[in-house]
Coordinates of N, CA and C in Angstrom, one line a residue:
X1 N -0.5 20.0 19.4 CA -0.8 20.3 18.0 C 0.0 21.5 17.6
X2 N 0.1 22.0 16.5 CA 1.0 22.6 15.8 C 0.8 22.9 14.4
X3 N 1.0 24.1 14.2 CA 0.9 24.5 12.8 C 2.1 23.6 11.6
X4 N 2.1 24.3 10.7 CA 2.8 23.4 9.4 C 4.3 23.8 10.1
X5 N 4.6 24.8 10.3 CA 5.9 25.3 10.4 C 6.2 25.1 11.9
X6 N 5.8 24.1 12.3 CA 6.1 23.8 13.8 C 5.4 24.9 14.9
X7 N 5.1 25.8 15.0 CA 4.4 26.5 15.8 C 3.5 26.1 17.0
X8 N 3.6 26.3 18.1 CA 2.4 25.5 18.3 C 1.7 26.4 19.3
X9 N 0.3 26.1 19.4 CA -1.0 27.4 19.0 C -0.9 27.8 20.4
X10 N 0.3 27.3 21.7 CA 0.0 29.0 22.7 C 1.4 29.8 22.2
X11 N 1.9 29.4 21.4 CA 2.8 30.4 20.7 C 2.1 31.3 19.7
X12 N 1.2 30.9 19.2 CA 0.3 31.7 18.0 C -0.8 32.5 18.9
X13 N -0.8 32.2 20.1 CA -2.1 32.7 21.0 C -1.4 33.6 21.8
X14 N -0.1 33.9 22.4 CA 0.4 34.7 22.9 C 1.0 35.7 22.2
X15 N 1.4 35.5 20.8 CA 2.0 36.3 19.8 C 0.8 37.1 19.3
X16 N -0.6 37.0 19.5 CA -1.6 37.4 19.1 C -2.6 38.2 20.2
X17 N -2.3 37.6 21.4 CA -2.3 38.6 22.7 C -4.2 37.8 23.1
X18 N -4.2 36.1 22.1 CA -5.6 35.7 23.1 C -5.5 34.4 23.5
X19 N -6.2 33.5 24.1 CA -5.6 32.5 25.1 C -5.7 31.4 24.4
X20 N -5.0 30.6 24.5 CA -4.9 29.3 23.7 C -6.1 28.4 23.5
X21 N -7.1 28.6 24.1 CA -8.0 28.0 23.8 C -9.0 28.7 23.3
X22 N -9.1 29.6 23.0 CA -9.3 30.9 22.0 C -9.1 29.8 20.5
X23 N -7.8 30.1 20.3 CA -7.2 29.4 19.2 C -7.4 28.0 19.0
X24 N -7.3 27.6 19.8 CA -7.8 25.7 19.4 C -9.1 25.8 19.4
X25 N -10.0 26.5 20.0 CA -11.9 26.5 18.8 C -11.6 27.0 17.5
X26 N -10.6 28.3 17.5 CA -11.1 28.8 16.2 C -10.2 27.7 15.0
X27 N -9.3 27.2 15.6 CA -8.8 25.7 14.8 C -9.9 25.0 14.3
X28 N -10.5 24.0 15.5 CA -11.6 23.4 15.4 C -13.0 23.9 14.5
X29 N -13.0 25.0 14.7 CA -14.2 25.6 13.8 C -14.1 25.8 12.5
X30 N -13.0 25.8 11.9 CA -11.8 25.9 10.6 C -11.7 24.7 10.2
X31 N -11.8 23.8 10.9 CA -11.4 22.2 10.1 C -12.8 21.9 10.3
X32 N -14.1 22.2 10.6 CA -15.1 21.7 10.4 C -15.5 22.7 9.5
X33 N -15.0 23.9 9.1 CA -16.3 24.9 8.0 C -15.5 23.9 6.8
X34 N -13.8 23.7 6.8 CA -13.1 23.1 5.6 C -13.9 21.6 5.2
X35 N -14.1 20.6 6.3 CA -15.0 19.6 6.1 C -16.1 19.3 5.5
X36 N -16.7 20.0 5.8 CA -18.4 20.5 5.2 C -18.4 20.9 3.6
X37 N -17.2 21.8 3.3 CA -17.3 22.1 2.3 C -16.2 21.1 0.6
X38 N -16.0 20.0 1.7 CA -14.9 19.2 0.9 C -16.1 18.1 0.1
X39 N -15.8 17.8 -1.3 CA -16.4 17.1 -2.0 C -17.0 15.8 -2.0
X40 N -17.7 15.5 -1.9 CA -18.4 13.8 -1.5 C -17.7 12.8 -2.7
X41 N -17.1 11.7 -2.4 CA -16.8 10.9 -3.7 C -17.5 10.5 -4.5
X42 N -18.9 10.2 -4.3 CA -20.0 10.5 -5.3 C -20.3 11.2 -6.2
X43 N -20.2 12.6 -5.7 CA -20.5 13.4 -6.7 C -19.1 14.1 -7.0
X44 N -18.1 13.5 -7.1 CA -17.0 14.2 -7.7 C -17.0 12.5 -9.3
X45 N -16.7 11.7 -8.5 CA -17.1 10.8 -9.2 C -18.6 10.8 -11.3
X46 N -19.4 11.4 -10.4 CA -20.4 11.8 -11.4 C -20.2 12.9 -12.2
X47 N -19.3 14.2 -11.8 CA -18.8 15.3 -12.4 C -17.9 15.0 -13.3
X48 N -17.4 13.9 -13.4 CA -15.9 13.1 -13.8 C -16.6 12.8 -15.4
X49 N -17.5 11.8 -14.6 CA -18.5 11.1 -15.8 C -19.3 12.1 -16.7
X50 N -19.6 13.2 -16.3 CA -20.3 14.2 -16.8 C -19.7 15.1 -17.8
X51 N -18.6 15.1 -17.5 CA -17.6 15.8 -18.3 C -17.1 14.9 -19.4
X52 N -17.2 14.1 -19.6 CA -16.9 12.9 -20.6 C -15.3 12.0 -20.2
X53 N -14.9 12.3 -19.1 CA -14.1 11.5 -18.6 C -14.1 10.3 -17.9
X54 N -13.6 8.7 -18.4 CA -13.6 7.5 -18.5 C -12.5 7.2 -17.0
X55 N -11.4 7.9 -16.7 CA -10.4 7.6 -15.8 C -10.1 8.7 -14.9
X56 N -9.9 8.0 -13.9 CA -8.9 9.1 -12.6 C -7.4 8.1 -12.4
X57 N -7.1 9.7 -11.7 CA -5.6 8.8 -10.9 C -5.9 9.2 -9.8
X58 N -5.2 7.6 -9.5 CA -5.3 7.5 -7.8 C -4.2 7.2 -7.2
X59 N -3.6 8.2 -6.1 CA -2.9 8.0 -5.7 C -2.9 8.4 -4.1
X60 N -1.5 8.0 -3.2 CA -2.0 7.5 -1.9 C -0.7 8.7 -1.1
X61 N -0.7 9.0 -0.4 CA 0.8 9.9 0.4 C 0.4 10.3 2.0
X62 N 1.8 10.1 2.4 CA 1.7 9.7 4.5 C 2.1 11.5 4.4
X63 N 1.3 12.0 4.7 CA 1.6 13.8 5.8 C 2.3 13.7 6.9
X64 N 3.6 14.0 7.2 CA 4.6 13.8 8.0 C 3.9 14.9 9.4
X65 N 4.1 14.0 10.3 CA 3.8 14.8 11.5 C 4.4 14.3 12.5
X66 N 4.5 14.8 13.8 CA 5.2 14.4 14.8 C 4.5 13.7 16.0
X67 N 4.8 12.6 16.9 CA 4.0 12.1 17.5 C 3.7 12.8 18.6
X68 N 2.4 12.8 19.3 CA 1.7 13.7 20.4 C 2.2 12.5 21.6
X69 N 2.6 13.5 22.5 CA 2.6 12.9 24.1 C 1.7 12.0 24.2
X70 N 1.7 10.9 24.6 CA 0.4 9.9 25.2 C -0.4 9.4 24.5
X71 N 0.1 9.5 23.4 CA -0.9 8.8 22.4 C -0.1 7.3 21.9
X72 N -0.8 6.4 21.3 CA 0.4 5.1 21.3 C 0.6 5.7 20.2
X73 N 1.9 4.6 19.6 CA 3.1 5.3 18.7 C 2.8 4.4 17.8
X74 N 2.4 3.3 17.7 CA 1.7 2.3 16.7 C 0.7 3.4 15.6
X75 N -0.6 3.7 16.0 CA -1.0 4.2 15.5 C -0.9 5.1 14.1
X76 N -0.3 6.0 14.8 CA 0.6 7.1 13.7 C 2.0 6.8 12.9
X77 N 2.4 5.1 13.3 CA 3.9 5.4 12.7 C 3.8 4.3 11.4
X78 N 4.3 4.9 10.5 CA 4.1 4.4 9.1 C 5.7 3.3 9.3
X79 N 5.5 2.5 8.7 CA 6.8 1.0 8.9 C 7.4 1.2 7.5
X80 N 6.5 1.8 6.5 CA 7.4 1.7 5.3 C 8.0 3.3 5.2
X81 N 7.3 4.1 5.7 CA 8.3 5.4 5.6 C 9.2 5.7 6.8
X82 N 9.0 4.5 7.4 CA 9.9 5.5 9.1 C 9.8 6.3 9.7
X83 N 8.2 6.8 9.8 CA 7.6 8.4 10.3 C 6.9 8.4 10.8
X84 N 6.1 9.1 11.6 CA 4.9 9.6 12.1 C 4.1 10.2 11.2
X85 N 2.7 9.9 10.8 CA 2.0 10.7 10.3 C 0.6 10.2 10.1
X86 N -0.3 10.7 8.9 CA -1.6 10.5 8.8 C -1.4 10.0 7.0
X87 N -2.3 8.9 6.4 CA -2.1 8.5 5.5 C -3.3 9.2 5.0
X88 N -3.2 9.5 3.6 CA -4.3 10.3 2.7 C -4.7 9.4 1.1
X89 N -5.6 9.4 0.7 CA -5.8 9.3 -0.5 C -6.4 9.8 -1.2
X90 N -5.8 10.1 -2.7 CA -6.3 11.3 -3.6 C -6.7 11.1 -4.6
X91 N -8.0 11.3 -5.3 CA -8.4 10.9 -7.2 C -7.5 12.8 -7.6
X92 N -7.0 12.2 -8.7 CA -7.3 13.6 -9.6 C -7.5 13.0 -11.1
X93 N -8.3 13.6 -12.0 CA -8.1 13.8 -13.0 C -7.0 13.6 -14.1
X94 N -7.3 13.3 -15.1 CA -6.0 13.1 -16.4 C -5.3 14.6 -16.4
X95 N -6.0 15.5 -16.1 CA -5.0 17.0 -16.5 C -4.0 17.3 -14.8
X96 N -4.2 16.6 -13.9 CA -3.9 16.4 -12.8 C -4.6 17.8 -11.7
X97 N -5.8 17.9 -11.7 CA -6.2 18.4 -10.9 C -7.3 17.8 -9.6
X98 N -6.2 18.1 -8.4 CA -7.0 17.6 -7.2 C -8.6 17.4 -7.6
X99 N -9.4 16.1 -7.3 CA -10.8 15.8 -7.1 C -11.5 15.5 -5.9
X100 N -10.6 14.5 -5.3 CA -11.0 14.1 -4.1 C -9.7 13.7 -3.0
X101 N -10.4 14.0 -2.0 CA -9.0 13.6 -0.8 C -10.1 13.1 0.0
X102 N -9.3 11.8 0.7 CA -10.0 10.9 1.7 C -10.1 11.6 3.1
X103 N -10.4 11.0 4.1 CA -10.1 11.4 5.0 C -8.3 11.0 5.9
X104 N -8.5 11.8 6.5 CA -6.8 11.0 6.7 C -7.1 10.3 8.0
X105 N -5.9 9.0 7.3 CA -6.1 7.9 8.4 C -4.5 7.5 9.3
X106 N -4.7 7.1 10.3 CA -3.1 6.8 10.5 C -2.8 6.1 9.6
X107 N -1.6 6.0 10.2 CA 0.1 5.9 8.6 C -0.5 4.3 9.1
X108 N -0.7 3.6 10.0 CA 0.0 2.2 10.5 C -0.9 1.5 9.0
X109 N -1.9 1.9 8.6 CA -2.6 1.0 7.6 C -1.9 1.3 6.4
X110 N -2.3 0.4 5.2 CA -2.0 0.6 3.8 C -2.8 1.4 3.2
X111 N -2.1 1.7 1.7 CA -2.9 2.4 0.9 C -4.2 1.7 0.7
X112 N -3.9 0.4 0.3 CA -5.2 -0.8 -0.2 C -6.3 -0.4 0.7
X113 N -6.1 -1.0 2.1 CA -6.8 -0.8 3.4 C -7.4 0.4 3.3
X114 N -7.3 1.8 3.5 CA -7.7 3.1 2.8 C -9.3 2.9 1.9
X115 N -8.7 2.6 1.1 CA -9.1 2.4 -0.4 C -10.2 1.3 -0.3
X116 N -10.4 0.1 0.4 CA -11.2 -0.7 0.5 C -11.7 -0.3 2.2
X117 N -11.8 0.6 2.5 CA -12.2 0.9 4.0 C -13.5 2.5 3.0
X118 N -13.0 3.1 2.0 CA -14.1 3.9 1.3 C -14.7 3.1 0.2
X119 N -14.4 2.0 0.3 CA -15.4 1.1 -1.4 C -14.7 1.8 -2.6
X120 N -13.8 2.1 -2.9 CA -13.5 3.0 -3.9 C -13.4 2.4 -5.0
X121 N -12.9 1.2 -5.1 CA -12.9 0.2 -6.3 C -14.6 -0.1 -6.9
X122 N -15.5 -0.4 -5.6 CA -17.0 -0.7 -6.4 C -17.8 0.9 -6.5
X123 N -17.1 2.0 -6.3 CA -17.6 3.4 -6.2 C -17.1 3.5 -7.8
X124 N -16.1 3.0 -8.2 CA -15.8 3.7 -9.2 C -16.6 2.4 -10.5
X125 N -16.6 1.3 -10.2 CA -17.4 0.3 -10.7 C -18.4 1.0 -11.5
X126 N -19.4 1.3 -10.1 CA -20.4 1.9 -10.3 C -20.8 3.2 -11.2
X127 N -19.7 3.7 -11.6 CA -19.4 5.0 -12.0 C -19.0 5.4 -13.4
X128 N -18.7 3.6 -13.4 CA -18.0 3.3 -15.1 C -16.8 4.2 -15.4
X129 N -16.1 4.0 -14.6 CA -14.8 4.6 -14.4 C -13.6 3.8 -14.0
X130 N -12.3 4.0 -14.3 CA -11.1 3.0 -14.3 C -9.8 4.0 -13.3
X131 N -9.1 3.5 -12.9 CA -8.5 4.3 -11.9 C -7.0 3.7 -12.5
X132 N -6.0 4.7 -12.8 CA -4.6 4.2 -12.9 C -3.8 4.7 -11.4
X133 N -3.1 3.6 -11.1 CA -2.4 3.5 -9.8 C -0.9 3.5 -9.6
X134 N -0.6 3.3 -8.9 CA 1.0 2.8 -8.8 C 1.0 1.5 -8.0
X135 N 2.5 1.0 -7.9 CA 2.0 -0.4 -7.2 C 1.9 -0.7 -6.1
X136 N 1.7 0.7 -5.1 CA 1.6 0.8 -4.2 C -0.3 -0.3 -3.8
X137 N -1.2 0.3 -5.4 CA -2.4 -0.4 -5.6 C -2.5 -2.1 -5.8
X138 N -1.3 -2.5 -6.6 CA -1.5 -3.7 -6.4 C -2.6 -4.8 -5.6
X139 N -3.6 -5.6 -6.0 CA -3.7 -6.2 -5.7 C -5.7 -5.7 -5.0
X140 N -5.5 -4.7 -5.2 CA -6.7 -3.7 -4.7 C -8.0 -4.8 -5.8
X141 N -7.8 -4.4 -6.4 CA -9.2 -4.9 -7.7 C -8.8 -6.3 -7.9
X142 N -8.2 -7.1 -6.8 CA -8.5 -8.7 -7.3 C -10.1 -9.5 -6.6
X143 N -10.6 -8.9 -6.8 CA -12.1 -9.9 -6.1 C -12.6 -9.9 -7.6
X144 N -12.5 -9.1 -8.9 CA -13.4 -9.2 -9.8 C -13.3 -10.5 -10.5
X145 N -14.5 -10.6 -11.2 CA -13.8 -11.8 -11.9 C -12.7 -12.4 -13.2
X146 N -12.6 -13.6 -13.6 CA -11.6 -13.0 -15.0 C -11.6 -12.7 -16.1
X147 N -12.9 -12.3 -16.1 CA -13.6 -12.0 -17.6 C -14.1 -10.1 -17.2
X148 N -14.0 -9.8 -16.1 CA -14.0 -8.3 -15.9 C -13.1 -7.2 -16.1
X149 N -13.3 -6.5 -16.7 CA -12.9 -5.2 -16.7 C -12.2 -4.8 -15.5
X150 N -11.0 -4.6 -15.5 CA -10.0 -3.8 -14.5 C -10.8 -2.5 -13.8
X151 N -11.0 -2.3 -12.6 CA -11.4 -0.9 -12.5 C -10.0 -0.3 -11.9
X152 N -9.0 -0.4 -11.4 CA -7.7 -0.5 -10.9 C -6.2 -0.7 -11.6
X153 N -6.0 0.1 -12.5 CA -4.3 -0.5 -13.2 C -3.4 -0.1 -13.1
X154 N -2.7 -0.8 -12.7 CA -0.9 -1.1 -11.7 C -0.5 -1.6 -12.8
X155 N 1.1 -1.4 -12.4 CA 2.0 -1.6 -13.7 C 2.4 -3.4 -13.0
X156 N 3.7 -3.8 -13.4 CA 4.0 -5.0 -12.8 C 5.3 -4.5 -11.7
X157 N 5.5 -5.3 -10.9 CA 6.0 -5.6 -10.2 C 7.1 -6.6 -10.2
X158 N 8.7 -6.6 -9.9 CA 9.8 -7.3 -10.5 C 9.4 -8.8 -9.7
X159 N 9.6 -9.5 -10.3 CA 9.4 -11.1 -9.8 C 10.9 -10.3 -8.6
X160 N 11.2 -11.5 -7.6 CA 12.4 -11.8 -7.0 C 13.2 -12.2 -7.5
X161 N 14.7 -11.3 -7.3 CA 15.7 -12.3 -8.5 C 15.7 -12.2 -10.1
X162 N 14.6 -11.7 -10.6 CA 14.5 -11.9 -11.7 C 14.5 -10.7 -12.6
X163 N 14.2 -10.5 -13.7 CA 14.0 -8.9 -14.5 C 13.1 -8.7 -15.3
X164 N 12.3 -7.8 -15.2 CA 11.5 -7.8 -16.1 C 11.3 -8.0 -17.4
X165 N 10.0 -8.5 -18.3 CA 10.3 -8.4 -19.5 C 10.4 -7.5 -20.2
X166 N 10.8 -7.1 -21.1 CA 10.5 -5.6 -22.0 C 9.4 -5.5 -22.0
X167 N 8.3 -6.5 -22.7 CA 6.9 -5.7 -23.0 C 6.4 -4.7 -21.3
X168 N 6.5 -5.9 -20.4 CA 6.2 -5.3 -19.0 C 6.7 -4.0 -18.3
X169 N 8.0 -3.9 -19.4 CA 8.9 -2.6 -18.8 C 8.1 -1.3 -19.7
X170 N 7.6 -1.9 -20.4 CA 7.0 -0.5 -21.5 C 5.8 -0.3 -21.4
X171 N 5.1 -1.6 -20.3 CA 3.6 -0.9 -19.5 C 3.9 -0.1 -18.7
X172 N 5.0 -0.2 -17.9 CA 5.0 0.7 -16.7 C 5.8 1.6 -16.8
X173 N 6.3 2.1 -17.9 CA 6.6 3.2 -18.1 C 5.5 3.8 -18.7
X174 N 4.8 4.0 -19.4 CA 3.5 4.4 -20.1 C 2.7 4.5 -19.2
X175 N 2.4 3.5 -17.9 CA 1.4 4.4 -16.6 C 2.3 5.1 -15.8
X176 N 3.5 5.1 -15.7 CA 4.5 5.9 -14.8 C 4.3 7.6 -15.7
X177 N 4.2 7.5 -17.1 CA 3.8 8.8 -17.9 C 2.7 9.4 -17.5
X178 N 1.8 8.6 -17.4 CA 0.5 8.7 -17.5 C 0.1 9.4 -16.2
X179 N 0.7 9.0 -14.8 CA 0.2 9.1 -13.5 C 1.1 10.4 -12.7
X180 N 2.5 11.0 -14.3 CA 3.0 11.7 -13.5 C 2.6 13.2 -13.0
X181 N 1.1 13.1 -13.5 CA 0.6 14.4 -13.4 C 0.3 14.5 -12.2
X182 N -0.2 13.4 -11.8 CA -1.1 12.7 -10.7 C -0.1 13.2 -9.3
X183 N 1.3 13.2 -9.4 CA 2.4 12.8 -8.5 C 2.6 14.4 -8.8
X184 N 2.6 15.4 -9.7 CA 2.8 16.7 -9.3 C 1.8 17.3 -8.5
X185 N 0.6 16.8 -9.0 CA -0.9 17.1 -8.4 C -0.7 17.1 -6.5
X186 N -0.4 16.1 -6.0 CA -0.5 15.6 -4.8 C 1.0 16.8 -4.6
X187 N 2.1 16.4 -5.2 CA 3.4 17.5 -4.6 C 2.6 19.0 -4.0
X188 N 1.9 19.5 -5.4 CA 1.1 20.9 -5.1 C 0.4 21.3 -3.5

């Protein structure tokens, strides 16, 4: 394990003059005080609603990391980015400020998977709330029925071969507007 900048903690432990396992509790002690104090989807969810806010954005991003010795390589390796890492997913708000972050999962699963592994579709149901996505979401909110209310909206996706319509080109640029707060939010 290793810091952001590559470091890794008996270099931080000798540079500091205490023994590496010194440092990997005070790690561990540090990602459980951060734990504890990180927000329940529930009640970020009802803060949302409380405020008079109808929508979040939802969006998904793989934290690039490097694979550990002995561990399988399946796991942590993402097929659509070509990396190693931990897969995250994030609500923020229309002004784009972070709300909620999932837990991180290996890369090997999908965004969807994520997302339907926390109920986040019937959490937000519940919550009378609508989530705009990218089309990374696709396909997330198809169990409802066809007289229900979206809680999940994706733009469209190009047939094969073919091109989009205009009207379809001018939904997804209007949630591509809409979500780009969303996309500086998670940059931050």
């Amino acid at each position: 394990m290793g810091t952001r900048w590559g470091q890794r903690l008996a270099d931080l432990a000798g540079g500091n003059d205490v023994s590496r396992t010194t440092v990997d509790r005070w790690l561990k002690e540090m990602i459980e005080v951060l734990a504890a104090k990180a927000p329940r989807l529930q009640r970020v969810l009802a803060k949302i609603v409380w405020e008079g806010g109808g929508m979040v954005l939802l969006d998904g991003s793989l934290i690039p990391g490097e694979r550990r010795a002995g561990l399988p390589i399946k796991r942590r390796w993402s097929a659509r980015d070509k990396r190693h890492g931990l897969l995250v997913i994030a609500l923020t708000d229309v002004r784009g400020r972070l709300s909620w972050t999932s837990t991180a999962r290996p890369a090997h699963g999908s965004e969807i998977t994520a997302c339907r592994h926390d109920d986040l579709v019937g959490r937000l149901r519940a919550a009378g709330l609508a989530a705009i996505a990218d089309l990374g979401f696709v396909g997330l909110d198809d169990d409802r029925g066809p007289d229900a209310d979206p809680a999940v909206i994706t733009g469209y996706k190009k047939p094969r071969g073919k091109k989009l319509p205009p009207a379809k080109k001018l939904v997804n640029q209007l949630i591509a507007a809409k979500r780009a707060v969303c996309e500086h939010a998670f940059a931050t």
